[in-house]
Short mmCIF file of C-alpha atoms and ligand atoms in Angstrom, two decimals:
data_model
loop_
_atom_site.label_atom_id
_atom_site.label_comp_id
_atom_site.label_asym_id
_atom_site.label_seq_id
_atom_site.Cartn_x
_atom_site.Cartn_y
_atom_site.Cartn_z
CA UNK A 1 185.30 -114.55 101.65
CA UNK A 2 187.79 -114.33 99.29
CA UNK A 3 188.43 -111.50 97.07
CA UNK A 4 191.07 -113.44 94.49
CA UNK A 5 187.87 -116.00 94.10
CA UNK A 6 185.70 -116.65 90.78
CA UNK A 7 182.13 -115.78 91.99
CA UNK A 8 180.40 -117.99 88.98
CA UNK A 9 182.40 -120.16 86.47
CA UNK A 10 183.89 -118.37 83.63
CA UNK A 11 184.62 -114.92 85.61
CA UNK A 12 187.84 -113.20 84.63
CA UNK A 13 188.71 -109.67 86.27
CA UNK A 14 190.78 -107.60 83.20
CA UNK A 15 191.97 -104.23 83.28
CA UNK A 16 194.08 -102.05 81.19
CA UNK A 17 197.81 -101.25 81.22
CA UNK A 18 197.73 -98.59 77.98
CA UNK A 19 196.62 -100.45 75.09
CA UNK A 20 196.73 -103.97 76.81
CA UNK A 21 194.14 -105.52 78.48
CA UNK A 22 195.43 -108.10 80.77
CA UNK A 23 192.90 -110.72 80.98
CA UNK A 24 192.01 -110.53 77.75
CA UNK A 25 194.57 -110.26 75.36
CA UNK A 26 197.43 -112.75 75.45
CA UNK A 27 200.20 -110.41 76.96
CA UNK A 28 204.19 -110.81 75.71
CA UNK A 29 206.38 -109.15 78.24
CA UNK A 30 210.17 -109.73 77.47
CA UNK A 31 213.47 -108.37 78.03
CA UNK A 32 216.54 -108.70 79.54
CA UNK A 33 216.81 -109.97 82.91
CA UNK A 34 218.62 -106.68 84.24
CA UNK A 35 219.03 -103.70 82.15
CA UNK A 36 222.65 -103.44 81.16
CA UNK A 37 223.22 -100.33 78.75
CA UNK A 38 220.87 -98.00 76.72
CA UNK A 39 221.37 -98.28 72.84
CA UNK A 40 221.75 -102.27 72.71
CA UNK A 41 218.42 -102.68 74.59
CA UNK A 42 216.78 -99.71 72.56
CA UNK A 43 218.11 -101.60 69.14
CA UNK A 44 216.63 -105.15 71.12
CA UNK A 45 213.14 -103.01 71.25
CA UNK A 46 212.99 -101.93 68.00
CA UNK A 47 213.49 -105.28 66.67
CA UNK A 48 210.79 -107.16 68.63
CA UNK A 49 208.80 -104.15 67.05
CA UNK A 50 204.94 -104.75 67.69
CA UNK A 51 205.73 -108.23 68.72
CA UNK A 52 206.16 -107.17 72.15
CA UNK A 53 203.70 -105.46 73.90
CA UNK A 54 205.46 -104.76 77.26
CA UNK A 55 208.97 -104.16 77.93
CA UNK A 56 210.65 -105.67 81.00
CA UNK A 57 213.87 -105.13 82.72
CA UNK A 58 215.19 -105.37 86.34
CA UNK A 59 217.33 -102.47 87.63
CA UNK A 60 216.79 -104.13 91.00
CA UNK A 61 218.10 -107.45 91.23
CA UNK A 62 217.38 -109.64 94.12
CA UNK A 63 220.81 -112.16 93.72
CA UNK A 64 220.92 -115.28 95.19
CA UNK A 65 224.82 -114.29 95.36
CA UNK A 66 225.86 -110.97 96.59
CA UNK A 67 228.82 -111.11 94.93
CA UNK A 68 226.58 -111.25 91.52
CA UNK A 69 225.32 -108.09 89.04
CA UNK A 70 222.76 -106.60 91.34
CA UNK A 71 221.62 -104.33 88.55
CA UNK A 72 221.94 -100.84 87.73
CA UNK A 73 219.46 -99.02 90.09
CA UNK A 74 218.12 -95.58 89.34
CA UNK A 75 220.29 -95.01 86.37
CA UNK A 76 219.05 -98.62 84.91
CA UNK A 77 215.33 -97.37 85.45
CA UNK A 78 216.24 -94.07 83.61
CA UNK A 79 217.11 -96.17 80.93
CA UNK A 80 214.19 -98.25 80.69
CA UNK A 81 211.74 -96.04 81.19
CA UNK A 82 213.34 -93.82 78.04
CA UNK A 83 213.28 -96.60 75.90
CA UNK A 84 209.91 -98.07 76.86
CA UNK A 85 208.58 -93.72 76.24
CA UNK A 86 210.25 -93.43 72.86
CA UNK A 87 208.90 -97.16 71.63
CA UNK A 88 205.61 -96.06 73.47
CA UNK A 89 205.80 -99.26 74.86
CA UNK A 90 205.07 -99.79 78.81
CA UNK A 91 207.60 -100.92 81.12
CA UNK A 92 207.42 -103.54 84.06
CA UNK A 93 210.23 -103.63 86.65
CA UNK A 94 211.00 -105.38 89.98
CA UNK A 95 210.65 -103.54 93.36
CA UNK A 96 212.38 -105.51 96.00
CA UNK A 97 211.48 -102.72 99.29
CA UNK A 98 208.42 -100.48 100.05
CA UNK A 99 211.06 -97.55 99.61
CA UNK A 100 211.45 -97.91 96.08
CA UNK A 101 207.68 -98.07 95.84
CA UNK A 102 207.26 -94.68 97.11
CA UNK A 103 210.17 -93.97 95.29
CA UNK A 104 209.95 -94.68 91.71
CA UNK A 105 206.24 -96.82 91.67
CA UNK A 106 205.46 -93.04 89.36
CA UNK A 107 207.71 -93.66 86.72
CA UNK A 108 206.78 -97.22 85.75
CA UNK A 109 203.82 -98.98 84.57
CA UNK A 110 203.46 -101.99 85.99
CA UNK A 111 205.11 -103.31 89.82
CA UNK A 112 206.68 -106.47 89.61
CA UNK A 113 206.96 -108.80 92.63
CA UNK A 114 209.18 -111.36 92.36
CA UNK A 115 209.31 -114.85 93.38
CA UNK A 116 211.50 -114.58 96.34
CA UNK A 117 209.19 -111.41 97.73
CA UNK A 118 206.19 -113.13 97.39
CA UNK A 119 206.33 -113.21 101.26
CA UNK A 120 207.39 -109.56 101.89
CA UNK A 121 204.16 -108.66 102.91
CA UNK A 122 204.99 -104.82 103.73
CA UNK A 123 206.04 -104.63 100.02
CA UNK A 124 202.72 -106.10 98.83
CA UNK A 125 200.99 -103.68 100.55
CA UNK A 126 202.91 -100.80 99.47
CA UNK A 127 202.73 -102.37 96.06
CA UNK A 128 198.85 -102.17 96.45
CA UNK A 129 198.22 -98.63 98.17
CA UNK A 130 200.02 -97.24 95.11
CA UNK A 131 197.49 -98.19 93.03
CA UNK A 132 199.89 -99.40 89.89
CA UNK A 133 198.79 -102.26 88.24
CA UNK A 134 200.94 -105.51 90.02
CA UNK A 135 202.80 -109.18 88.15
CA UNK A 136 202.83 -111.31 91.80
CA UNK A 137 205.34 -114.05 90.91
CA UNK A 138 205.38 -117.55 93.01
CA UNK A 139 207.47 -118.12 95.39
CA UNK A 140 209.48 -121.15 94.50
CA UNK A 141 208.73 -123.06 97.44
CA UNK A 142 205.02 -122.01 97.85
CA UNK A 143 201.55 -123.61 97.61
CA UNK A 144 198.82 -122.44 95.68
CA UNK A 145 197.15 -121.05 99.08
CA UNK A 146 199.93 -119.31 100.03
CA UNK A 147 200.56 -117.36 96.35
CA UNK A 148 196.64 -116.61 96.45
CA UNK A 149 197.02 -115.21 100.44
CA UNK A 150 199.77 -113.09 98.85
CA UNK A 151 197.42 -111.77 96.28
CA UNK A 152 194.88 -111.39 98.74
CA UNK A 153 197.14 -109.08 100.60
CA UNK A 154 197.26 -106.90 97.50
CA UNK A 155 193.23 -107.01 96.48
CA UNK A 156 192.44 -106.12 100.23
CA UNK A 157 193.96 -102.82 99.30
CA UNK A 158 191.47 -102.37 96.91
CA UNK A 159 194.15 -102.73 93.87
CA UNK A 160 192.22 -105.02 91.84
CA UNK A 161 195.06 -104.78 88.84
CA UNK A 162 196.69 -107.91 89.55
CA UNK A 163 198.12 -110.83 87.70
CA UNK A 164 199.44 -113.69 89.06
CA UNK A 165 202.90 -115.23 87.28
CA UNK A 166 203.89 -118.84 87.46
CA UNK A 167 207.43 -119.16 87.05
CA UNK A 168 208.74 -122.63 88.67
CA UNK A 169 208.98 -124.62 91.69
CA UNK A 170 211.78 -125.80 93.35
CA UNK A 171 211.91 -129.87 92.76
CA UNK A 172 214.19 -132.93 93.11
CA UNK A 173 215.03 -132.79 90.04
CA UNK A 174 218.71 -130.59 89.65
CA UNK A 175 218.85 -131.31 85.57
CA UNK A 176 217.13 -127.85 85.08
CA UNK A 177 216.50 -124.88 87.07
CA UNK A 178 212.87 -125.01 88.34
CA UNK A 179 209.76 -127.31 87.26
CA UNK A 180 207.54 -126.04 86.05
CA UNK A 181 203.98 -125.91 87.09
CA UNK A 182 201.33 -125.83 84.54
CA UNK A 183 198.79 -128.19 86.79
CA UNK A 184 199.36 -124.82 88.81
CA UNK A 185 198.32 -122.90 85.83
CA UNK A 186 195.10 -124.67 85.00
CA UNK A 187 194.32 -124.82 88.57
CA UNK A 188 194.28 -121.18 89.14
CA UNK A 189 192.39 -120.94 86.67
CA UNK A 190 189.32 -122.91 87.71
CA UNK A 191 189.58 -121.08 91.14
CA UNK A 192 190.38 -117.53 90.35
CA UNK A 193 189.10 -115.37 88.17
CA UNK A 194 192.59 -113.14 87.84
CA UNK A 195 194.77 -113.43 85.11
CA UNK A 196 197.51 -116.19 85.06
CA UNK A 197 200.65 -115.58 83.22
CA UNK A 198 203.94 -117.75 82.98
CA UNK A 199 207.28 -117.08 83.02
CA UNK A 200 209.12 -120.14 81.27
CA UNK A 201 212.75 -118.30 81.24
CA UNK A 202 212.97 -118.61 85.14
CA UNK A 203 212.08 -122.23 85.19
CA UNK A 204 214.19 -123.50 82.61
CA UNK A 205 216.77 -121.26 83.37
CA UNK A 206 218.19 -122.29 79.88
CA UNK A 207 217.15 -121.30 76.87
CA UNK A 208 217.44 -124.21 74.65
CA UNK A 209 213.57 -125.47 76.89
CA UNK A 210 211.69 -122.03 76.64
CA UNK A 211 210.44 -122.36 73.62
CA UNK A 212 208.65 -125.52 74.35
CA UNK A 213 207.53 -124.45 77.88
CA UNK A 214 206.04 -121.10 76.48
CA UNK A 215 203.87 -122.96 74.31
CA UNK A 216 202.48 -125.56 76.37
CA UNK A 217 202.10 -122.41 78.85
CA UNK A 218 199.58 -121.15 75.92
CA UNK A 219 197.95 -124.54 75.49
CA UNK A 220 197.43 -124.83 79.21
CA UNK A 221 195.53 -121.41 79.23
CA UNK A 222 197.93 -119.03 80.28
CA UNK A 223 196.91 -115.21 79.92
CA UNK A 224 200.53 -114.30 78.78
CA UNK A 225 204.48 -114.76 79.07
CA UNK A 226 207.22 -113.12 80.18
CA UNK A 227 210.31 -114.46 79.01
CA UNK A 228 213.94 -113.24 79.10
CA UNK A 229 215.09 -111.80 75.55
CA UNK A 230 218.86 -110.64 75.39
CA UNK A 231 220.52 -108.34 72.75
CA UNK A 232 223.71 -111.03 72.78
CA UNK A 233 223.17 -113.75 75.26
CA UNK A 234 226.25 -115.05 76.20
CA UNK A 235 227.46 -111.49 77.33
CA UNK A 236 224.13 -110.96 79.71
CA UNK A 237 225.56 -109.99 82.88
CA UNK A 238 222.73 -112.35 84.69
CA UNK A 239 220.99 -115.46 83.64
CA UNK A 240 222.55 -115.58 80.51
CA UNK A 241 221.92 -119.12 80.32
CA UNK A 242 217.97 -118.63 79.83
CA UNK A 243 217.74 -115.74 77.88
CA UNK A 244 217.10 -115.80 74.12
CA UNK A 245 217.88 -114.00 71.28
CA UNK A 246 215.33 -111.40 69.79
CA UNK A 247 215.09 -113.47 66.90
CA UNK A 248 214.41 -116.55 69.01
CA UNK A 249 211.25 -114.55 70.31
CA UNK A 250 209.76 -113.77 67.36
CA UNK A 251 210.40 -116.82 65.95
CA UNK A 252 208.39 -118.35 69.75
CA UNK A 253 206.11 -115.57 69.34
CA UNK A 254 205.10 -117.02 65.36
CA UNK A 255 204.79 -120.60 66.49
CA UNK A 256 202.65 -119.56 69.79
CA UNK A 257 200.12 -117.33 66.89
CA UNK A 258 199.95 -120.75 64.97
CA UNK A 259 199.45 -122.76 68.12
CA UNK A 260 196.53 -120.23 69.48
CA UNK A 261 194.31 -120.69 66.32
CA UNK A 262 193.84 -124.59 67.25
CA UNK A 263 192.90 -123.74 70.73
C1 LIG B 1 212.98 -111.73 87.32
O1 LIG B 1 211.94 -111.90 86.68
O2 LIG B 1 213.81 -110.86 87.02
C2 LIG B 1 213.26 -112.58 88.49
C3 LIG B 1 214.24 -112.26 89.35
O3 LIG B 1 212.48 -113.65 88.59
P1 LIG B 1 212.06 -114.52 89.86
O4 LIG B 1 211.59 -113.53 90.90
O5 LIG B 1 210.96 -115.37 89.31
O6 LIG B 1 213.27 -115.30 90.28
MN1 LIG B 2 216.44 -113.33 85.48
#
């Protein structure tokens, strides 16, 4: 049997990550796509205010180039992790080896797998043994079995703090980025009972389409987003393309609170 399974229709797992309940609150995670210097993303913070409710951030950046910003490593999780303590807001960042797990898994709140590790399966197990709570993002070439396998690797460990993040597939189609795949999203749904979130920023990969895709993520009954927020986009040192502005979230994040009353 299945552990990621929904044992009776309806069932949702939740659990909390401080003051959020993943599962059942609608969760905003946003910020840049690699942490880049201390008082622009602190100012970034401030702004989104109680409009964000988790702060993201990679310091380890799996490239697709190696010649590309690969982020800023320990000093870029020092960073983060001060910002998200004096905002009292709780930070989620990307581990790409089981070595930073037993590394630095302490000083964060939240593990992020990405997409391209969704097949590292010694990292989902260190991921799960250290008990944080883990965002398991799709592989961009993967099948629904083969994301919920992943996850399976993770609840076998007994971590039951798991959300799943949809965040584009690989298509024919080169116009944009990534499609993406919200008959994934309502899918998952009927089948599991852990939370589905959807990263919109990743499948676009430009912002001008977020906003749309974030809120037909909401109307297709995503659990939360995580989207890419930049202090000055056009100077992001990665994806600058997809990231918005801070006052491109909140304006998203007004429209999505307008949106969620009519569903
Ligand atoms: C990210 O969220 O920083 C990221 C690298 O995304 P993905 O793994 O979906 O490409
Ligand atoms: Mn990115």
């Amino acid at each position: 049997m299945n552990l990621f399974e929904k044992r009776y229709p309806g069932e949702r797992s939740s659990f909390q990550v401080g003051d959020l309940n993943f599962g059942m609150d609608f969760v905003w995670i946003a910020g840049p796509c690699a942490v880049e210097e201390e008082t622009s993303l602190q100012q970034m913070a401030e702004t989104l205010g109680s409009r964000l409710d988790m702060l993201r951030g990679g310091v380890f950046k799996p490239r697709t180039s190696p010649y590309s910003f690969t982020g800023l490593g320990e000093e870029g999780l020092s960073i983060l992790t001060r910002v998200g303590r004096k905002l009292k807001k709780p930070v989620l960042v990307e581990f790409l080896e089981p070595q930073q797990v037993d590394e630095f898994a302490g000083e964060v709140d939240m593990i992020q797998i990405g997409a391209r590790n969704m097949y590292n399966y010694p990292l989902l197990k260190r991921a799960a043994q250290s008990g944080k709570p883990i965002l398991l993002k799709r592989h961009f070439a993967a099948t629904l079995d083969e994301l919920l396998s992943a996850v399976e690797y993770i609840l076998k460990e007994g971590n039951e703090k798991v959300v799943l993040c949809e965040r584009g597939i690989r298509s024919f189609e080169p116009r944009y980025r990534n499609c993406l795949d919200l008959t994934a999203v309502v899918h998952l749904q009927q089948i599991t009972r852990l939370p589905v979130l959807v990263d919109p920023s990743h499948a676009a990969g430009d912002s001008s389409m977020v906003q749309k895709l974030a809120l037909a993520a909401l109307s297709a009954g995503a659990q939360g987003l995580l989207l890419e927020v930049h202090p000055n986009p056009i100077c992001s040192l990665s994806d600058a393309a997809q990231a918005l502005t801070p006052q491109e979230y909140l304006n998203l994040r007004f429209k999505a609170e307008k949106l969620s009353t009519f569903l």
